[in-house]
Tab-separated table of C-alpha atoms in Angstrom:
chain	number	residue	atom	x	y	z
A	1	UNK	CA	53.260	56.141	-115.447
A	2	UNK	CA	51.822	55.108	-111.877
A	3	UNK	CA	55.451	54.177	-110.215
A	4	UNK	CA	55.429	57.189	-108.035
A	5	UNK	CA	57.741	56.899	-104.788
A	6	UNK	CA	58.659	59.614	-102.164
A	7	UNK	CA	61.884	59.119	-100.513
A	8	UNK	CA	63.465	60.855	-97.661
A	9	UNK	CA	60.491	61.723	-95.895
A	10	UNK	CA	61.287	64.167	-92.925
A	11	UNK	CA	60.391	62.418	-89.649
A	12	UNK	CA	58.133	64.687	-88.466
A	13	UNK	CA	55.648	65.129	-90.979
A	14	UNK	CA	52.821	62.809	-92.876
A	15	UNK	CA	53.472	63.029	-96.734
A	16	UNK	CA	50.855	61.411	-99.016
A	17	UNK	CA	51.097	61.682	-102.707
A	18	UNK	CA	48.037	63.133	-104.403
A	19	UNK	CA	49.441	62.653	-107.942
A	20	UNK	CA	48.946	59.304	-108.564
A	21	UNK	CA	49.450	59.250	-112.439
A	22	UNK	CA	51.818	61.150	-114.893
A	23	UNK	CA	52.151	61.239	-118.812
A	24	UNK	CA	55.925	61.770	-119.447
A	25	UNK	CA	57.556	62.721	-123.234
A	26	UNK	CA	60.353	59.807	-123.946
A	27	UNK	CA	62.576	60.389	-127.303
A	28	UNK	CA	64.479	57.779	-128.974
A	29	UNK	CA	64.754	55.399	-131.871
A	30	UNK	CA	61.234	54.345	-132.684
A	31	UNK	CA	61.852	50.807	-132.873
A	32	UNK	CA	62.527	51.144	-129.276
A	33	UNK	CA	59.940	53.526	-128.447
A	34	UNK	CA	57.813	51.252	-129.302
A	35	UNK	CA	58.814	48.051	-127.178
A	36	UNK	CA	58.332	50.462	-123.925
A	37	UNK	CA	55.682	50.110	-121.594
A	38	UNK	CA	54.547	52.553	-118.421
A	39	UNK	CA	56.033	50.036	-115.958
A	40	UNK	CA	59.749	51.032	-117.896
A	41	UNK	CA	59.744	54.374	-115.840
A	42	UNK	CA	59.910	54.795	-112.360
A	43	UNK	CA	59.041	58.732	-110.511
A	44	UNK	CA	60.969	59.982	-107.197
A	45	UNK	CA	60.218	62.459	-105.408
A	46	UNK	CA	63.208	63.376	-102.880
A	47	UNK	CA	62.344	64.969	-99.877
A	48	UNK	CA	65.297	65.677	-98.625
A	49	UNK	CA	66.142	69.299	-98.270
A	50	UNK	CA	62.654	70.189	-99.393
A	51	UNK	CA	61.335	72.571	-97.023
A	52	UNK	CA	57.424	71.565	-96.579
A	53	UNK	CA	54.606	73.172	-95.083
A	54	UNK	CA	51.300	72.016	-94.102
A	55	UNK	CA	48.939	71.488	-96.595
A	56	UNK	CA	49.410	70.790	-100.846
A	57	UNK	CA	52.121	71.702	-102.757
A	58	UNK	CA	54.560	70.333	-105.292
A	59	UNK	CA	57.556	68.680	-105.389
A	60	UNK	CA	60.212	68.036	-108.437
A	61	UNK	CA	60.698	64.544	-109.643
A	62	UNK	CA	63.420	62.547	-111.478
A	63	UNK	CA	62.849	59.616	-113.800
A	64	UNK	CA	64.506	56.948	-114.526
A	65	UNK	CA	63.739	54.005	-116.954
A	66	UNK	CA	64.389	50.161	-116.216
A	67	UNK	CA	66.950	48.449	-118.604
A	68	UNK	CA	69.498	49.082	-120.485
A	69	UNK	CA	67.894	51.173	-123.291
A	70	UNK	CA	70.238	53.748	-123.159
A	71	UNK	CA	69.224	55.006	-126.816
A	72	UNK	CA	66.373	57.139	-124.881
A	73	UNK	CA	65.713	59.606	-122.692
A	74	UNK	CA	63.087	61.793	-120.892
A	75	UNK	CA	62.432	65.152	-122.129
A	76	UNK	CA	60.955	67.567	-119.247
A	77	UNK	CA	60.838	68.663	-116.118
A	78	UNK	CA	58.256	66.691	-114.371
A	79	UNK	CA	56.326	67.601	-110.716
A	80	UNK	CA	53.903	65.748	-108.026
A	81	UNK	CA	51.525	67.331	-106.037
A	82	UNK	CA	51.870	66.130	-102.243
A	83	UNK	CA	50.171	66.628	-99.160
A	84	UNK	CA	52.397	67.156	-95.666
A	85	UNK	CA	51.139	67.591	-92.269
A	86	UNK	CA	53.359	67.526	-89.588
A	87	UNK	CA	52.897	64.943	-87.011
A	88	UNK	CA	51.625	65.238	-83.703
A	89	UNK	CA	53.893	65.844	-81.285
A	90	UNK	CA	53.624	63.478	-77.754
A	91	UNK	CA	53.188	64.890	-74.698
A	92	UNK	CA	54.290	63.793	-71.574
């Protein structure tokens, strides 16, 4: 999948995603499996609470799939690799 989103970026950093693709493991009924395309699943990273530091590291991320098809799930724990640098700071 490509839909990867950060949310609750911390104010005083720069976060960019470096990740920009991810191959995730879906179970479920096959006759569903196989009407599913990459643009089903979304990826979020949430920031909040996450303690960053300068530089590359990774973050966890949930998934969640459009629709209703409840019959599947995502199996694994799934991670993006981000780069934060704070901001610079104004002086005056």
């Amino acid at each position: 999948i490509r839909n990867i989103t950060l949310t609750n970026v911390p104010d005083n950093y720069d976060v960019s995603l470096i990740t920009n693709e991810l191959v995730i493991t879906v179970m479920g009924p096959s006759e569903i499996l196989s009407t599913l395309s990459p643009n089903d699943f979304f990826a979020r990273a949430n920031l909040l609470g996450t303690t960053l530091r300068d530089g590359s590291q990774d973050v966890a991320l949930s998934i969640s799939m459009r629709g209703s098809k409840s019959k599947c799930w995502v199996s694994g724990n799934y991670k993006a690799h981000i780069y934060a640098e704070p901001k610079a700071t104004e002086e005056g």
